[in-house]
Structure formats: structure tokens, C-alpha cells
XYZ file of C-alpha atoms in Angstrom:
676
model
C -12.114 -7.772 -22.031
C -10.562 -7.577 -18.828
C -11.136 -4.653 -15.956
C -10.784 -3.878 -12.703
C -13.805 -3.215 -10.686
C -14.705 -1.875 -7.020
C -15.155 -5.368 -5.719
C -12.506 -7.626 -8.426
C -11.868 -7.863 -11.515
C -14.106 -8.462 -14.777
C -12.863 -11.611 -16.724
C -14.787 -11.671 -20.348
C -17.764 -10.354 -18.650
C -17.783 -12.399 -15.489
C -16.822 -10.307 -12.757
C -14.910 -12.360 -9.729
C -13.168 -11.594 -6.893
C -10.013 -11.039 -6.622
C -7.912 -13.898 -4.574
C -5.369 -15.144 -5.722
C -1.809 -16.722 -4.681
C 2.078 -17.185 -5.671
C 3.876 -19.948 -7.502
C 7.010 -19.735 -9.117
C 7.164 -21.932 -11.418
C 11.091 -22.013 -12.132
C 11.582 -23.158 -9.015
C 9.809 -26.419 -8.181
C 10.815 -29.031 -10.742
C 8.580 -29.192 -14.086
C 7.763 -32.323 -13.612
C 5.796 -31.306 -9.914
C 3.478 -28.602 -11.561
C 0.587 -30.426 -12.277
C 0.174 -31.913 -8.948
C 1.069 -28.293 -7.398
C -1.220 -26.657 -9.394
C -4.271 -29.165 -9.084
C -3.656 -28.828 -4.692
C -4.143 -24.676 -5.418
C -7.101 -25.713 -7.356
C -8.574 -28.025 -4.318
C -7.555 -24.812 -2.391
C -9.967 -23.205 -3.835
C -8.379 -20.644 -5.798
C -9.193 -19.839 -9.709
C -6.218 -16.992 -10.129
C -2.551 -17.480 -9.806
C 0.319 -15.241 -9.778
C 3.980 -15.542 -11.061
C 6.911 -12.997 -11.381
C 8.858 -13.695 -14.988
C 12.438 -12.908 -13.616
C 14.609 -11.521 -16.135
C 18.321 -13.078 -14.846
C 16.359 -16.537 -15.046
C 15.283 -16.327 -18.696
C 18.474 -14.130 -20.201
C 21.195 -15.931 -18.555
C 23.605 -14.064 -20.474
C 23.129 -10.795 -22.531
C 21.383 -11.904 -25.383
C 21.457 -15.529 -24.992
C 18.157 -17.049 -23.712
C 16.593 -19.742 -22.234
C 12.586 -20.427 -21.666
C 12.813 -24.217 -21.144
C 15.148 -24.619 -24.481
C 17.742 -25.615 -21.729
C 16.680 -25.699 -18.252
C 12.824 -27.492 -18.148
C 11.875 -25.670 -15.858
C 12.136 -22.226 -17.164
C 9.700 -23.433 -19.790
C 6.962 -20.654 -19.183
C 4.633 -21.349 -22.198
C 4.630 -24.812 -21.096
C 3.719 -23.549 -17.536
C 1.391 -21.084 -18.580
C -0.377 -24.257 -20.911
C -0.613 -26.019 -18.464
C -2.604 -23.285 -16.301
C -5.336 -23.374 -19.014
C -5.560 -26.651 -18.934
C -6.518 -26.222 -15.622
C -8.506 -23.561 -15.389
C -6.403 -20.957 -13.649
C -5.954 -17.833 -14.724
C -2.908 -15.981 -14.665
C -1.206 -12.467 -12.824
C 2.241 -11.964 -14.158
C 4.588 -9.976 -12.837
C 7.819 -9.961 -15.131
C 9.942 -6.915 -13.247
C 12.558 -6.156 -13.995
C 12.403 -5.667 -10.481
C 11.287 -8.412 -9.020
C 13.015 -9.513 -4.905
C 11.813 -12.928 -4.319
C 14.675 -13.160 -2.267
C 17.010 -13.476 -5.765
C 20.207 -12.723 -4.934
C 20.057 -10.298 -7.643
C 16.282 -9.172 -7.017
C 15.494 -10.587 -10.764
C 18.331 -8.351 -12.574
C 20.743 -10.291 -14.481
C 24.268 -9.857 -13.113
C 25.423 -7.787 -15.979
C 23.131 -5.310 -15.929
C 23.921 -4.563 -11.666
C 27.733 -4.185 -12.494
C 27.472 -1.946 -15.270
C 28.828 1.249 -13.910
C 25.896 3.263 -16.286
C 23.887 1.636 -14.552
C 23.724 2.217 -11.325
C 22.557 4.953 -8.228
C 25.189 7.066 -6.920
C 25.669 8.168 -3.484
C 26.342 12.190 -3.010
C 29.925 11.739 -2.981
C 29.900 9.420 -6.149
C 30.258 5.959 -5.121
C 28.309 3.568 -6.260
C 24.801 2.535 -3.980
C 25.317 -1.072 -2.331
C 22.095 -3.036 -1.235
C 23.795 -5.232 1.665
C 21.919 -8.375 1.028
C 22.514 -11.604 2.976
C 23.125 -13.358 0.112
C 24.986 -10.966 -1.353
C 25.893 -7.350 -1.803
C 25.077 -5.690 -5.249
C 25.031 -2.506 -6.983
C 21.299 -0.913 -7.163
C 20.477 0.517 -10.156
C 19.846 4.004 -10.823
C 15.929 4.627 -11.834
C 17.322 7.621 -14.273
C 19.279 5.687 -16.377
C 18.662 4.933 -20.008
C 20.327 2.143 -20.461
C 18.287 0.816 -18.141
C 15.322 0.443 -20.296
C 16.657 -0.117 -23.463
C 17.792 -3.501 -21.993
C 14.712 -3.691 -19.963
C 13.113 -3.463 -23.551
C 14.661 -6.090 -25.355
C 13.986 -8.425 -22.361
C 10.092 -7.594 -22.547
C 10.213 -7.376 -26.215
C 11.370 -10.994 -25.702
C 8.686 -12.143 -23.733
C 5.980 -10.832 -25.736
C 5.280 -13.536 -28.382
C 4.918 -16.150 -25.234
C 2.958 -13.508 -23.239
C 0.418 -13.059 -26.203
C -0.316 -16.152 -26.890
C -2.050 -16.967 -23.611
C -3.925 -13.451 -23.822
C -7.104 -13.908 -25.281
C -10.776 -15.082 -23.924
C -9.509 -18.599 -23.693
C -6.068 -17.644 -22.378
C -5.002 -17.389 -18.514
C -3.344 -14.490 -18.482
C -5.072 -11.658 -16.522
C -3.143 -8.722 -15.375
C 0.035 -7.662 -15.441
C 2.728 -5.558 -12.944
C 4.618 -3.112 -13.230
C 7.821 -3.411 -12.179
C 7.556 -4.188 -8.286
C 8.128 -2.150 -5.091
C 9.351 0.584 -6.389
C 11.013 2.725 -3.781
C 15.007 2.888 -4.049
C 15.679 -1.007 -2.299
C 13.535 0.063 0.394
C 15.860 3.476 0.578
C 13.267 6.048 1.852
C 15.679 8.641 3.310
C 16.440 11.197 0.698
C 19.476 12.241 1.080
C 21.512 8.558 0.299
C 20.463 8.288 -3.206
C 20.418 8.724 -6.094
C 23.208 11.247 -7.187
C 23.643 10.336 -10.805
C 24.226 12.450 -13.788
C 21.112 11.087 -15.287
C 19.524 11.531 -12.138
C 20.852 15.462 -11.735
C 19.553 15.887 -15.007
C 15.796 14.332 -14.269
C 16.052 16.743 -10.948
C 16.291 19.858 -13.025
C 13.435 18.457 -15.042
C 11.293 18.198 -11.839
C 12.015 21.616 -11.478
C 11.741 22.661 -15.142
C 8.232 21.534 -15.099
C 7.515 22.679 -11.625
C 8.178 26.467 -12.011
C 7.054 28.271 -15.295
C 10.779 30.271 -15.486
C 13.729 30.233 -12.704
C 12.543 34.072 -12.070
C 9.280 31.943 -10.007
C 11.593 29.187 -8.311
C 14.258 31.664 -7.337
C 11.378 34.101 -5.749
C 10.276 30.485 -4.011
C 13.882 30.267 -2.798
C 14.675 33.363 -2.268
C 17.799 32.790 -4.349
C 19.093 34.687 -7.349
C 19.759 31.339 -9.678
C 20.275 32.143 -13.548
C 19.832 28.492 -15.131
C 17.859 25.575 -13.340
C 21.247 23.476 -14.153
C 22.780 25.465 -11.408
C 20.745 24.326 -9.054
C 22.322 21.867 -6.702
C 20.822 18.797 -5.149
C 20.911 18.796 -1.560
C 22.636 16.155 0.094
C 21.461 17.170 3.723
C 19.766 19.988 5.398
C 22.034 23.188 5.627
C 18.703 25.751 6.256
C 19.242 28.410 9.333
C 15.436 29.474 9.253
C 12.150 27.838 7.430
C 12.241 30.353 4.137
C 15.267 27.669 3.549
C 12.805 24.956 3.527
C 11.556 24.790 0.095
C 14.864 23.493 -1.323
C 14.209 20.655 0.365
C 11.189 20.074 -0.117
C 11.308 20.312 -3.365
C 14.219 17.316 -3.273
C 11.918 15.163 -1.861
C 9.339 15.761 -3.794
C 11.822 14.708 -7.030
C 12.880 11.616 -4.598
C 8.403 11.202 -5.396
C 9.066 12.063 -9.220
C 11.677 9.956 -10.082
C 9.656 6.668 -9.115
C 5.873 7.807 -10.485
C 8.813 9.050 -13.574
C 9.922 5.171 -13.564
C 6.540 3.644 -13.382
C 5.716 5.809 -16.243
C 8.589 4.499 -18.142
C 7.788 1.030 -17.403
C 4.346 1.251 -18.943
C 5.355 2.993 -21.888
C 7.617 -0.113 -22.749
C 4.394 -2.853 -21.545
C 2.074 -0.314 -24.027
C 4.591 -1.132 -26.795
C 4.347 -4.864 -26.334
C 0.505 -4.607 -27.074
C -1.230 -6.815 -24.548
C -4.439 -5.384 -23.554
C -4.855 -5.953 -20.313
C -4.546 -3.898 -16.545
C -1.781 -3.127 -15.008
C -0.900 -2.698 -11.435
C 1.582 -1.833 -8.997
C 2.532 -3.178 -5.535
C 3.823 -0.281 -2.963
C 5.911 -2.383 -0.772
C 4.685 -0.762 2.380
C 4.763 3.096 2.594
C 1.839 5.003 2.914
C 4.465 7.861 2.931
C 6.731 10.199 0.991
C 8.388 8.749 -1.186
C 5.363 6.712 -1.751
C 1.711 7.673 -2.816
C -1.093 5.230 -4.115
C -3.266 8.077 -5.281
C -0.889 9.320 -7.762
C 0.430 6.199 -9.172
C -3.216 5.819 -9.851
C -3.062 8.893 -11.683
C -0.705 7.518 -14.047
C -2.421 6.856 -17.308
C -2.660 2.522 -18.085
C -2.047 2.228 -14.379
C -5.033 1.098 -13.344
C -4.407 0.426 -9.214
C -1.558 0.792 -6.858
C -1.589 -1.659 -4.114
C 0.298 -1.912 -1.028
C 2.039 -5.430 -0.012
C 1.600 -6.687 4.173
C 3.847 -8.907 6.390
C 2.058 -8.631 9.265
C 3.704 -9.957 12.877
C 1.510 -12.303 14.791
C -1.305 -9.808 16.198
C -0.255 -6.811 14.564
C -3.524 -5.250 14.676
C -2.140 -1.299 14.474
C -0.306 -1.898 11.217
C -2.942 -3.713 9.384
C -5.777 -1.351 10.711
C -3.686 1.306 9.351
C -3.023 0.258 6.311
C -5.943 -1.419 4.702
C -8.066 1.842 6.120
C -5.839 4.012 3.954
C -6.384 1.683 0.910
C -10.104 1.611 1.223
C -9.640 5.675 2.021
C -7.087 6.166 -0.975
C -7.499 3.500 -3.803
C -9.597 2.318 -6.912
C -9.413 -1.225 -5.575
C -7.744 -1.717 -1.788
C -5.741 -4.426 -2.655
C -2.544 -6.275 -1.165
C -0.960 -7.650 -3.725
C 1.699 -9.305 -1.315
C 0.177 -10.692 1.825
C 2.488 -12.717 3.272
C 1.998 -16.573 3.457
C 4.911 -17.965 5.143
C 7.773 -16.480 5.732
C 11.023 -15.447 4.030
C 14.720 -16.947 5.367
C 16.526 -14.151 6.982
C 13.130 -13.148 8.685
C 12.701 -13.970 12.696
C 9.383 -14.663 12.614
C 6.725 -17.685 10.894
C 3.226 -17.397 11.258
C 1.299 -20.168 12.266
C -1.764 -20.923 10.301
C -4.284 -19.511 13.270
C -2.342 -16.496 13.115
C -2.022 -15.619 9.262
C -5.798 -16.502 9.553
C -6.581 -13.735 11.811
C -4.301 -11.110 10.290
C -5.773 -11.821 6.731
C -9.765 -11.772 7.813
C -8.884 -9.172 10.169
C -7.326 -7.108 6.961
C -11.375 -8.379 4.791
C -12.634 -6.858 8.061
C -11.146 -3.421 7.969
C -11.903 -2.877 4.324
C -9.539 -5.541 2.169
C -11.045 -6.416 -1.717
C -8.646 -7.881 -3.233
C -5.297 -9.922 -2.095
C -2.383 -11.908 -3.376
C -1.530 -14.509 -0.759
C 2.127 -14.724 -1.141
C 3.683 -17.603 -1.194
C 1.184 -20.253 -1.314
C 3.987 -22.616 -2.766
C 7.349 -22.761 -0.275
C 10.182 -22.532 -2.883
C 14.679 -21.649 -2.020
C 14.171 -18.667 0.581
C 10.775 -19.386 1.423
C 9.027 -21.844 3.869
C 5.914 -21.944 6.016
C 3.297 -22.376 2.696
C 0.087 -24.787 2.236
C 2.094 -26.509 -0.461
C 5.624 -27.680 -0.571
C 8.229 -27.509 -3.505
C 8.110 -30.825 -4.212
C 4.274 -31.290 -4.030
C 3.586 -32.689 -0.575
C 0.430 -30.416 1.281
C 1.565 -28.694 5.140
C -2.206 -29.501 6.116
C -2.557 -27.192 9.042
C -1.962 -23.896 6.234
C -3.411 -25.956 3.642
C -6.526 -26.862 5.468
C -6.951 -22.847 6.818
C -6.867 -21.629 2.962
C -9.204 -24.357 1.405
C -11.556 -23.712 4.386
C -11.398 -20.464 4.024
C -11.219 -19.087 0.590
C -14.621 -21.507 0.696
C -16.369 -19.399 3.329
C -15.276 -16.259 1.369
C -16.428 -17.230 -1.908
C -19.696 -19.133 -0.745
C -20.876 -15.969 1.315
C -19.239 -13.780 -1.749
C -17.263 -11.023 0.976
C -16.215 -8.953 -1.650
C -19.909 -8.060 -2.548
C -19.931 -6.241 1.206
C -18.425 -3.182 1.749
C -17.574 -1.034 4.939
C -18.850 2.436 4.602
C -17.402 4.975 7.202
C -18.343 8.377 7.567
C -15.758 9.651 8.958
C -11.661 10.799 7.355
C -8.481 11.040 8.998
C -6.317 12.970 6.867
C -2.971 12.686 7.247
C -0.514 15.751 6.652
C 2.051 14.291 3.906
C 4.001 17.065 4.083
C 5.067 16.741 7.449
C 6.550 13.024 6.444
C 8.148 15.421 3.806
C 9.460 17.588 6.359
C 10.291 14.841 8.754
C 12.369 13.395 5.910
C 14.557 16.500 4.456
C 14.621 17.329 8.526
C 18.191 15.603 8.476
C 22.148 16.645 8.885
C 22.687 13.066 6.025
C 21.371 10.263 5.496
C 23.573 7.188 4.889
C 22.648 3.925 3.267
C 21.270 1.567 6.297
C 23.410 -1.901 7.120
C 20.090 -3.861 7.219
C 18.656 -4.721 3.804
C 14.556 -3.682 4.966
C 12.686 -2.510 7.403
C 11.889 -6.166 8.690
C 15.758 -7.413 9.098
C 16.693 -5.935 12.963
C 20.677 -5.097 12.026
C 23.537 -2.832 13.371
C 22.310 0.623 12.170
C 23.427 4.411 13.031
C 20.739 5.571 15.036
C 19.176 7.840 12.686
C 18.408 10.017 15.729
C 21.942 11.252 14.996
C 22.227 13.416 12.759
C 18.892 15.440 13.126
C 19.531 18.896 12.736
C 19.369 21.480 15.941
C 17.930 24.279 13.982
C 15.402 26.416 15.301
C 12.734 27.273 12.473
C 10.291 28.895 15.194
C 7.576 26.214 13.466
C 5.441 24.001 15.777
C 6.223 20.692 13.982
C 5.563 17.236 14.929
C 8.793 14.542 15.809
C 7.433 11.632 16.660
C 9.493 8.492 15.771
C 9.166 5.937 13.438
C 7.821 6.291 9.825
C 7.449 9.622 8.307
C 3.848 9.240 8.344
C 3.779 8.680 12.251
C 1.793 11.932 14.240
C 1.291 11.551 17.240
C -2.351 13.633 17.447
C -3.395 11.343 14.329
C -2.783 8.358 16.136
C -4.578 9.835 19.461
C -7.548 10.863 17.381
C -7.660 7.298 15.713
C -7.578 5.678 19.254
C -10.360 7.928 21.138
C -12.634 6.710 17.994
C -11.478 2.587 17.764
C -12.000 2.671 21.696
C -15.580 4.149 20.750
C -15.911 1.919 18.112
C -16.801 4.973 15.129
C -15.485 4.011 11.733
C -13.112 5.600 9.548
C -10.667 5.666 6.550
C -7.018 7.389 6.426
C -5.840 9.173 3.250
C -4.203 12.650 2.572
C -4.965 15.138 0.464
C -3.940 14.342 -2.520
C -7.631 11.897 -2.399
C -9.139 13.534 -5.548
C -11.056 16.321 -3.897
C -13.805 14.227 -5.022
C -13.906 11.251 -3.160
C -13.709 13.973 0.109
C -17.807 13.950 -0.203
C -18.157 10.402 0.460
C -17.662 11.573 4.137
C -19.316 13.866 6.229
C -16.530 14.594 8.578
C -12.107 14.892 7.928
C -10.220 15.373 10.468
C -6.975 16.658 8.949
C -4.178 17.272 10.460
C -2.860 20.587 10.065
C 0.406 22.664 11.334
C 1.608 26.025 10.820
C 2.123 25.102 7.147
C -0.052 23.996 4.384
C 0.004 24.515 1.018
C -2.852 27.287 0.081
C -4.943 24.881 -2.705
C -5.203 22.059 0.217
C -6.316 24.673 2.666
C -9.019 26.009 -0.500
C -10.352 22.454 -0.440
C -10.804 21.995 3.250
C -12.333 25.426 3.489
C -14.818 24.351 0.149
C -15.713 21.327 2.010
C -16.656 22.645 5.410
C -18.706 25.231 3.599
C -21.152 22.506 2.429
C -24.152 21.348 4.147
C -23.804 18.836 6.610
C -20.046 18.705 6.196
C -17.672 19.288 9.397
C -13.579 19.672 9.448
C -11.908 19.253 12.568
C -8.099 20.645 12.111
C -5.380 19.972 14.068
C -3.504 19.927 16.182
C -2.480 23.601 14.908
C -4.356 25.772 12.100
C -1.814 27.077 9.360
C -0.647 30.433 8.905
C 1.868 29.565 6.120
C 1.552 28.342 2.728
C 4.723 25.922 1.338
C 6.316 28.115 0.448
C 6.020 29.749 3.913
C 4.228 32.930 2.494
C 1.759 34.027 4.764
C -2.114 32.048 4.122
C -4.249 31.993 6.669
C -7.461 31.099 4.630
C -8.836 28.839 7.344
C -7.829 30.056 10.289
C -9.682 33.379 8.897
C -12.870 31.143 8.259
C -12.292 30.127 11.752
C -12.185 33.585 13.663
C -15.405 34.694 10.761
C -17.949 32.290 11.573
C -18.614 30.601 15.222
C -21.009 27.460 13.555
C -18.449 24.648 14.484
C -18.051 23.721 10.490
C -14.447 24.043 11.321
C -13.294 22.904 14.591
C -9.761 23.458 16.055
C -8.513 21.040 17.781
C -5.428 21.217 19.933
C -6.110 18.386 22.607
C -7.199 15.464 21.216
C -8.403 14.311 24.657
C -11.117 17.268 24.081
C -12.671 15.109 21.085
C -16.405 13.923 21.588
C -19.138 12.999 19.974
C -20.774 16.655 19.957
C -17.828 17.145 17.178
C -19.325 15.224 14.486
C -22.736 14.576 12.648
C -24.385 10.886 15.005
C -24.613 9.835 11.238
C -20.803 8.991 11.387
C -20.944 6.529 13.995
C -20.351 2.933 13.404
C -22.090 2.503 16.457
C -25.453 3.833 15.190
C -25.769 0.099 13.972
C -24.044 -1.983 16.552
C -22.260 -1.261 20.142
C -20.140 -3.081 22.637
C -18.623 -1.655 25.414
C -15.560 -4.543 25.321
C -12.566 -2.583 24.854
C -10.860 -5.330 23.413
C -13.273 -6.576 20.764
C -13.353 -4.496 17.784
C -16.322 -4.324 15.312
C -17.002 -3.709 11.590
C -20.338 -3.886 9.460
C -20.468 -4.476 5.906
C -23.317 -3.489 3.820
C -24.833 -5.684 1.028
C -24.483 -3.048 -2.001
C -27.565 -5.285 -3.486
C -29.759 -5.887 -0.547
C -29.134 -3.280 2.210
C -31.319 -5.327 4.682
C -28.187 -7.800 4.893
C -25.271 -7.099 6.302
C -22.136 -9.133 7.109
C -20.553 -8.594 11.191
C -16.958 -9.109 12.026
C -16.095 -9.286 15.439
C -12.078 -9.885 16.348
C -10.745 -10.356 19.661
C -7.535 -8.644 19.661
C -6.430 -9.503 23.037
C -3.918 -12.709 24.190
C -7.328 -14.474 26.060
C -10.695 -15.334 25.435
C -13.413 -12.545 25.342
C -16.687 -13.042 26.492
C -18.953 -9.877 24.800
C -22.541 -8.100 24.603
C -23.417 -6.692 21.132
C -26.602 -4.973 20.988
C -28.179 -3.697 17.214
C -30.435 -0.658 16.856
C -33.261 -2.614 15.046
C -34.901 -5.709 16.102
C -32.423 -8.693 13.677
C -31.886 -12.352 12.517
C -28.413 -13.574 13.198
C -26.909 -16.668 11.085
C -23.571 -17.622 12.096
C -21.259 -17.142 8.876
C -17.707 -17.761 10.382
C -16.089 -19.618 13.996
C -19.460 -17.995 15.487
C -19.839 -18.856 18.824
C -23.017 -17.556 20.643
C -26.388 -16.812 21.633
C -28.627 -13.778 19.673
C -32.250 -12.395 21.207
C -34.254 -10.106 19.108
C -31.815 -7.403 18.769
C -28.682 -8.495 20.940
C -25.999 -11.362 20.589
C -23.783 -12.336 23.500
C -20.764 -13.894 22.497
C -17.156 -15.977 23.546
C -14.366 -15.888 20.953
C -11.108 -16.994 21.378
C -7.801 -15.144 21.596
C -6.939 -13.284 17.815
C -9.706 -14.505 16.227
C -12.309 -13.114 13.373
C -16.207 -13.904 13.862
C -18.220 -13.361 11.192
C -22.297 -13.561 11.564
C -24.746 -12.464 9.069
C -27.564 -10.077 10.250
C -30.430 -9.473 8.639
C -32.201 -6.654 9.666
C -35.872 -5.424 10.023
C -35.561 -2.310 8.426
C -32.731 -1.384 6.259
C -29.832 0.322 7.850
C -29.181 3.705 7.365
C -25.889 4.333 4.650
């Protein structure tokens, strides 16, 4: 039996940390496979990951090659060799894979089928402007796409099943890949195909019990759901017009979740009997939701990929803490190792190490390094396509993986007592609030290309609402950024999530700092109110207190509670600068264990779930210069070096010297177990 755990993966009764790396078997000569896999084993990896690209194996419709024509396509032979090496394998059959392939792993004949193509509001084909070759984007609502996918998956099934058993190598399978409309986040770009329109009407039918219920919310007079036109830009004039547009944005989320359900349903027909997971591209905002993806039947874990720029601690801290606060297993299924051909950045081994360990420091539990082996359109990996070592990367991985396994990093865990709850609906508003959305000229957010500024399409309608118009991603909120900045400066530990976090997970925190504006779903208001009424819990709300629900009817549950009680269980906080320690329980502070006054130093304490007296202390220097810092623990400690540790310890204090962009790790044995 194989299953995900809170710290990794259980394989036939043995729990292992989920540390894996990517290799694309078909992109290396078959005679090099043995050497390449041997190098991977020698770096300390026990798990590898590979795509299984549709376009490679079904080279013409109905014609397949699994090594009969080209030996490097022998999937069965590759998996058999992995078994000889004692390697476990994660497979990712798509149908979407990207992998810098010209058609993202889809056969060209699939993409050129007009019945499969996604459509713009004007009925034209949505084109992906890829540097290698532009191609039509498939519609997630196309029945033919799923029919053809099932044919391909069934062709794979005998090969996969041969390697799924107690001595087989395959342990996990991924459903699709970065399912996000090919990075087209904006809601009015696509998909207006007839199949998508039908699914939109199905979504409305499921959401509302009757057309009269919808009419009440929309303030409309429709006779049937099919009369409702999909909006292709915001044309509202008053806030009561907003529900129609919110529903279109929600439909875009629904369409993605429906896609995952359908891919998983096809996988279930194969009767493979192994856990299924999914990787979100980079979004922690509409149209993506990690929490709702994990609510899909048979989808065990949803992670988010990460490709940081050098020293990009802000992105990593936010993404990993969001995963730690939102997912069953904080997992990055693609953590950049090397870089793709049209990216302007290639990180050094030292820069990569810093990003990896900084992420573990912030709560990362499982990771797949993408890629361990170079191939066409990708370079900067520990192993080259022809089996040579790039020693700077190779040695970094060898040393780091050895340390991670020897010291069982996966068995230690952050336990923050503060949750910052971002406002998912504000992200939806910022998505819908556009006159129109044109298909971007750049292929994704990592590529700097010419594009029409989105600011040109922001309406100039006064909806008489307090809103957030912060530039950037839909989840960027100025109030949240200010609050988290204050917490960071004082070394308070916290996680991120949003209102889709199951309510039973809220109770793990003593303090919830919830972003709120003039409107908030009634159910969310009720959940926040219930949390605030729980003993020893505290709710901080801001920058505004909601007085409307999501349908823009009066709903002021939280506002009324604040007026009735002045006991401080709900604290309205308009100005983040007014935030201070008196607003939260002292148990919620990370610096009740350790303190550090150096603003360039970030610290994190991870507790051993078996022996609470043993902790790991992570220290990150985020500055571009070497730093000296004094860290003081409460209680007598014994410090021992784990990784890049340079300093001197005495009783409960530690003085360190730490180079720029470096993570140190120390083992700390407490005289008494620290409070949870």
C-alpha cells in the first residue's frame, strides 16, 4: 500500500521523505540511462519523476511507439532499469505536460482539431504565443479531448500496471499538469466555446436551486439558465450588478476543478491503485484553489510549483507558508533546478541551495527538483544529457540531500499559532473588474515581453465600496502585506490561507488575522464569528468590517458582534501600523522561544514530533552581505551544528557569522520541552 503522509510518503509500510528529481527518459539516449540513473542514486535520491508525453508515444493518431521504433521511447525498459537501481518513480502522463515541448505534450493533431479548441469572446481560436511555435489552446470543456485522452491513457495502462506492485517502481501519478488555461488567468480571455458555455450553464444550475433564486440574486428576469450570456468584460454600473460577474469568475474555477475530476475519473478506470496528486502552476488565487482541489475525490495532494529568482525570499516565504497553511502536505512538485531556454536567469548552485533550504525553513515538506538531468531547452542541472556531472550542482545536491536525510528534516515541523487569512473574494473582484481581457503576448509570467498594460482596461465606475486595487497578482493586498511585514520584522511565525481552508483547521491557530472589506460571504462571517467566540482565540479584522454579503445584501454579523462586545475577541484594525503585541496571545509568538534583533536575519524553530526537547533552528541571512547576529533562547540549551553552522554558543545564546543568502541549521536540545 502506498499513501501520502503529513511528512512524505508511505511505501508498503515504510515512511520515506518525498525528495525526488526529474529526468525525461525520451530526451536522453537509451545507452546513457544507466549512467544517468547511477549519478542520481549517488546524489542520494531514492525517488525520481518523469513525464510520459502523449505526443512522443502517439506520433500519429492511432500509431504508437514505446521503443519499437526509437529505443529512447521504451518506457517499460526505462522503468525496469529504475527497478534494478532500486529507484521509486513518480509518473506524470498529462495530457498537458509543458516540459518546454513545442505543443506542451499534446499531439499536433489534437490541437488542430477545431472541435477541441478554446474560443475567445469573438469566436476565434485562443492561441498560445509560445516561442518555439504558436499553437491553439484546447478547451477544458471539449468532450472529444477527454475521449482521445482516455484512448491514450488506456494504451499506457499495461506498461504502468507492470510496474505497480510491491516490487514495482511506480508509487505516485499526477493528474494533468498546471491546469490553469495555459497561464491565462484573466477571466475574459477564454473560454467561450459552445462546450464551455454549456458547462457555464451547468455551473449556474448547480449553484442556484432555481432560475427564480438566480433572478433574486442578479436582480433579473430570466426564464431559463440558458438565456444567461457569459460576460466578456465588466459592464456593471452599480454594486448590485456584481454577482453576475462574480459567477463568471467562479465558473472559471469550477471549469478547472471539473477538468481535474474528469482526468482523475479516467485514471480511476485504469485501476492503478496508487495515490493521485496535482501541481498548480504558481497561483494561490483565482482561478486556482489548493484547498478545493484537495476536496476532489481521489485527489490526495495539491502542490504549487516554484521557480524563484536569485534571493527571492518574499515569493518563497509567501508560497510555502500558504502551502503549509492550506495543503495536506506542503509539496512543491516542480522546484526549479536549472532553467528553461527562454528565461533570462540561470541560478548558481549556491543560489539554488539557499532557495531550497529557505523553503524547508518556511514549512516545505515534500519536493521534486525539476530537473536533475539536462535536456533540450533546459540547462544548469547536476547531470548533463549525455551523463556527465556538473560538479557545482552535483556536489550541492549530494551534500544537501545527505544532510536532509541524516538529520530527518521532514520529521520536524513549524507550529505557528497565527494564521493570516487572505481575502479570496477580493482577488475575484480584481479579476472581474476589467472592461475586457486580451490574450497576453507573453507566454507566461516569467517571460518579459511586450504586452498591452492591463491598467488600460480598469473601469472607472464608482461602486461605492472600499476595495483593494493593489497592483500585482489577484491575491496581493496592501493591508496583508503590511501586517505580514510587521510580523516578519518582529520574528512572529505565521501561515497563510484563505476562507476555503476547512473550518476544523482554523482551530490549530490562536489568532486569525483576516483580510476583510465591505462585503463578505455570510457563511465566512459566521465561521469567523464562531472562531472569535472560542475560548482563548482572537480575531483581527481589517482594513474594513463587512456589512454586506457576497450577493450585496445587508449582512453585518461581525460588525454587530464588535458593537455588542468590547472584550477584544474581535479587533477591527484599519491601520496595520497600529498592530502591537497586546492584540495577540503571547503563546502565538515564535520569539517566546528565540529572539534576534538583526532585521536581515530570519529565524524559524521546527519541533521534533517525537521528542519535543529537540528542535531545529533555521537561520537565514536575506541580505547581500555577511551578517553577525545574536540569538537568545528562553531556557538552557545545547547547540550542535547541522548545516553551514558557524558561531559560538553559551547557555541560552548563540552568536553566529553567516554569509550572504545562506541558511544555517542548528540542532537545539532544550533542558525542558518548549511549549507547543
